[in-house]
Amino acid sequence: MSDDTQWLTSAEKEAWTGLVSLVLLLPGRLEAPLQRAAGLTLFEYLTLSHVSETTERQLRMSELAYLANGSLSRLSNVVKRFEQRGWVVRFPDPEDGRYTIVALTDAGYEKVVAAAPAHLASVRRFVLDPLNATDERALARIAEKLRTRPEDLA
């Protein structure tokens, strides 16, 4: 064992174990209602949802991968299944052919709209309802700090 190990203080351990518990617990709690209501995984729902929230219901695949927190290869597999179901179409970006655009079809929009109530109910139940406005702002600040560490992306 190395003498330079920085052991967690009790406050750090409490913060870390709380976070890791949520990281492991929440995906199942948020995904199960989506599976029952719409046959979608959480990643699939988030993918459809992010595209549906844009003005023209279309995004570059690279931007969608960032928003959905998934790799391009994982996203490509999901989008391929969505294409087969008629929920999206892909085409080269007319402004820069190096990029691919994914666009939501009317059927895809109907799918995400139908799934949204189940997702929102579980988000409220398991995340937002236990929090007050101060907690929500703190959670948003903490998430932003943990999500954006440019030095870790290099």
Short mmCIF file of C-alpha atoms in Angstrom, two decimals:
data_model
loop_
_atom_site.label_atom_id
_atom_site.label_comp_id
_atom_site.label_asym_id
_atom_site.label_seq_id
_atom_site.Cartn_x
_atom_site.Cartn_y
_atom_site.Cartn_z
CA MET A 1 0.00 0.00 0.00
CA SER A 2 1.34 3.40 -0.97
CA ASP A 3 1.89 6.07 1.67
CA ASP A 4 0.65 8.77 -0.72
CA THR A 5 -2.91 7.41 -0.84
CA GLN A 6 -5.36 10.22 -0.10
CA TRP A 7 -8.02 8.53 1.99
CA LEU A 8 -11.47 10.06 2.04
CA THR A 9 -12.52 12.13 5.00
CA SER A 10 -15.82 11.13 6.57
CA ALA A 11 -17.56 14.02 4.78
CA GLU A 12 -15.98 13.03 1.44
CA LYS A 13 -16.96 9.39 1.97
CA GLU A 14 -20.53 10.40 2.75
CA ALA A 15 -20.70 12.53 -0.42
CA TRP A 16 -19.11 9.82 -2.56
CA THR A 17 -21.23 6.93 -1.28
CA GLY A 18 -24.36 9.05 -1.68
CA LEU A 19 -23.48 9.87 -5.26
CA VAL A 20 -22.49 6.34 -6.27
CA SER A 21 -25.69 4.98 -4.71
CA LEU A 22 -27.72 7.37 -6.87
CA VAL A 23 -25.68 6.58 -9.98
CA LEU A 24 -26.45 2.89 -9.54
CA LEU A 25 -30.04 3.23 -8.31
CA LEU A 26 -31.60 5.91 -10.51
CA PRO A 27 -31.15 4.40 -13.99
CA GLY A 28 -33.26 1.36 -13.08
CA ARG A 29 -35.91 3.47 -11.39
CA LEU A 30 -36.12 5.78 -14.40
CA GLU A 31 -35.93 3.03 -17.03
CA ALA A 32 -38.46 0.52 -15.68
CA PRO A 33 -41.51 2.77 -16.25
CA LEU A 34 -40.30 3.56 -19.78
CA GLN A 35 -39.89 -0.13 -20.55
CA ARG A 36 -43.40 -0.88 -19.30
CA ALA A 37 -45.09 2.10 -20.95
CA ALA A 38 -43.21 2.36 -24.24
CA GLY A 39 -40.70 -0.49 -24.58
CA LEU A 40 -37.82 2.01 -24.50
CA THR A 41 -34.60 2.10 -22.55
CA LEU A 42 -33.67 5.33 -20.82
CA PHE A 43 -30.94 5.95 -23.41
CA GLU A 44 -33.42 5.39 -26.25
CA TYR A 45 -35.94 7.75 -24.70
CA LEU A 46 -33.32 10.45 -24.13
CA THR A 47 -32.16 10.07 -27.72
CA LEU A 48 -35.66 10.59 -29.10
CA SER A 49 -36.39 13.33 -26.59
CA HIS A 50 -33.31 15.40 -27.43
CA VAL A 51 -34.14 15.33 -31.13
CA SER A 52 -37.82 16.15 -30.44
CA GLU A 53 -36.84 19.27 -28.48
CA THR A 54 -35.03 20.94 -31.38
CA THR A 55 -36.84 23.43 -33.60
CA GLU A 56 -36.71 21.29 -36.73
CA ARG A 57 -36.62 17.95 -34.87
CA GLN A 58 -33.16 17.18 -36.20
CA LEU A 59 -29.59 17.13 -34.87
CA ARG A 60 -26.12 16.16 -35.94
CA MET A 61 -25.29 12.68 -34.69
CA SER A 62 -22.19 13.99 -32.88
CA GLU A 63 -24.23 16.58 -30.98
CA LEU A 64 -26.88 14.00 -30.14
CA ALA A 65 -24.21 11.61 -28.81
CA TYR A 66 -22.98 14.40 -26.52
CA LEU A 67 -26.47 15.29 -25.30
CA ALA A 68 -27.45 11.65 -24.70
CA ASN A 69 -24.11 10.90 -23.01
CA GLY A 70 -23.35 8.02 -25.36
CA SER A 71 -20.66 7.07 -27.81
CA LEU A 72 -21.21 7.56 -31.54
CA SER A 73 -21.12 3.78 -32.05
CA ARG A 74 -23.78 3.16 -29.39
CA LEU A 75 -25.90 5.95 -30.80
CA SER A 76 -25.48 4.63 -34.35
CA ASN A 77 -26.83 1.24 -33.28
CA VAL A 78 -29.83 2.82 -31.57
CA VAL A 79 -30.53 5.15 -34.50
CA LYS A 80 -30.31 2.21 -36.92
CA ARG A 81 -33.05 0.42 -34.92
CA PHE A 82 -35.08 3.64 -34.89
CA GLU A 83 -34.74 3.90 -38.68
CA GLN A 84 -36.02 0.34 -39.04
CA ARG A 85 -39.05 1.27 -36.92
CA GLY A 86 -39.68 4.42 -38.97
CA TRP A 87 -38.97 6.80 -36.08
CA VAL A 88 -35.99 8.64 -37.59
CA VAL A 89 -34.18 9.21 -40.86
CA ARG A 90 -30.49 9.99 -41.38
CA PHE A 91 -28.92 12.07 -44.11
CA PRO A 92 -25.70 14.00 -44.76
CA ASP A 93 -25.58 17.47 -43.26
CA PRO A 94 -26.23 19.85 -46.21
CA GLU A 95 -23.91 22.45 -44.64
CA ASP A 96 -21.04 20.01 -44.07
CA GLY A 97 -21.20 16.55 -45.60
CA ARG A 98 -18.73 15.19 -43.04
CA TYR A 99 -21.58 15.16 -40.52
CA THR A 100 -24.75 13.09 -40.41
CA ILE A 101 -28.11 14.52 -39.40
CA VAL A 102 -30.71 12.46 -37.59
CA ALA A 103 -34.28 13.71 -38.00
CA LEU A 104 -37.35 12.58 -36.13
CA THR A 105 -40.29 11.41 -38.24
CA ASP A 106 -43.89 12.01 -37.25
CA ALA A 107 -44.04 8.42 -35.97
CA GLY A 108 -40.93 9.03 -33.87
CA TYR A 109 -42.40 12.19 -32.45
CA GLU A 110 -45.60 10.34 -31.55
CA LYS A 111 -43.51 7.65 -29.83
CA VAL A 112 -41.59 10.10 -27.64
CA VAL A 113 -44.73 12.08 -26.80
CA ALA A 114 -46.50 8.86 -25.77
CA ALA A 115 -43.53 7.82 -23.59
CA ALA A 116 -43.05 11.23 -21.96
CA PRO A 117 -45.72 10.95 -19.23
CA ALA A 118 -44.20 7.75 -17.81
CA HIS A 119 -40.72 9.29 -17.88
CA LEU A 120 -41.79 12.57 -16.32
CA ALA A 121 -43.72 10.80 -13.57
CA SER A 122 -40.66 8.78 -12.56
CA VAL A 123 -38.37 11.85 -12.78
CA ARG A 124 -40.72 13.72 -10.47
CA ARG A 125 -41.19 10.78 -8.09
CA PHE A 126 -37.56 9.73 -7.76
CA VAL A 127 -35.65 12.97 -8.34
CA LEU A 128 -37.61 16.23 -8.12
CA ASP A 129 -40.42 15.68 -5.60
CA PRO A 130 -38.06 15.01 -2.66
CA LEU A 131 -36.22 18.30 -3.38
CA ASN A 132 -37.10 21.90 -2.69
CA ALA A 133 -36.11 24.77 -5.00
CA THR A 134 -32.79 25.28 -3.20
CA ASP A 135 -31.98 21.58 -3.53
CA GLU A 136 -32.82 21.65 -7.24
CA ARG A 137 -30.47 24.59 -7.85
CA ALA A 138 -27.73 22.87 -5.84
CA LEU A 139 -28.21 19.64 -7.78
CA ALA A 140 -28.00 21.50 -11.08
CA ARG A 141 -24.78 23.28 -9.98
CA ILE A 142 -23.20 20.05 -8.75
CA ALA A 143 -24.16 18.15 -11.91
CA GLU A 144 -22.67 20.90 -14.07
CA LYS A 145 -19.40 20.84 -12.11
CA LEU A 146 -19.13 17.06 -12.34
CA ARG A 147 -20.13 16.95 -16.00
CA THR A 148 -17.77 19.62 -17.33
CA ARG A 149 -14.14 18.93 -16.50
CA PRO A 150 -12.26 19.84 -19.70
CA GLU A 151 -8.96 18.55 -18.33
CA ASP A 152 -10.48 15.05 -18.10
CA LEU A 153 -11.49 15.05 -21.77
CA ALA A 154 -7.92 15.34 -23.07
#
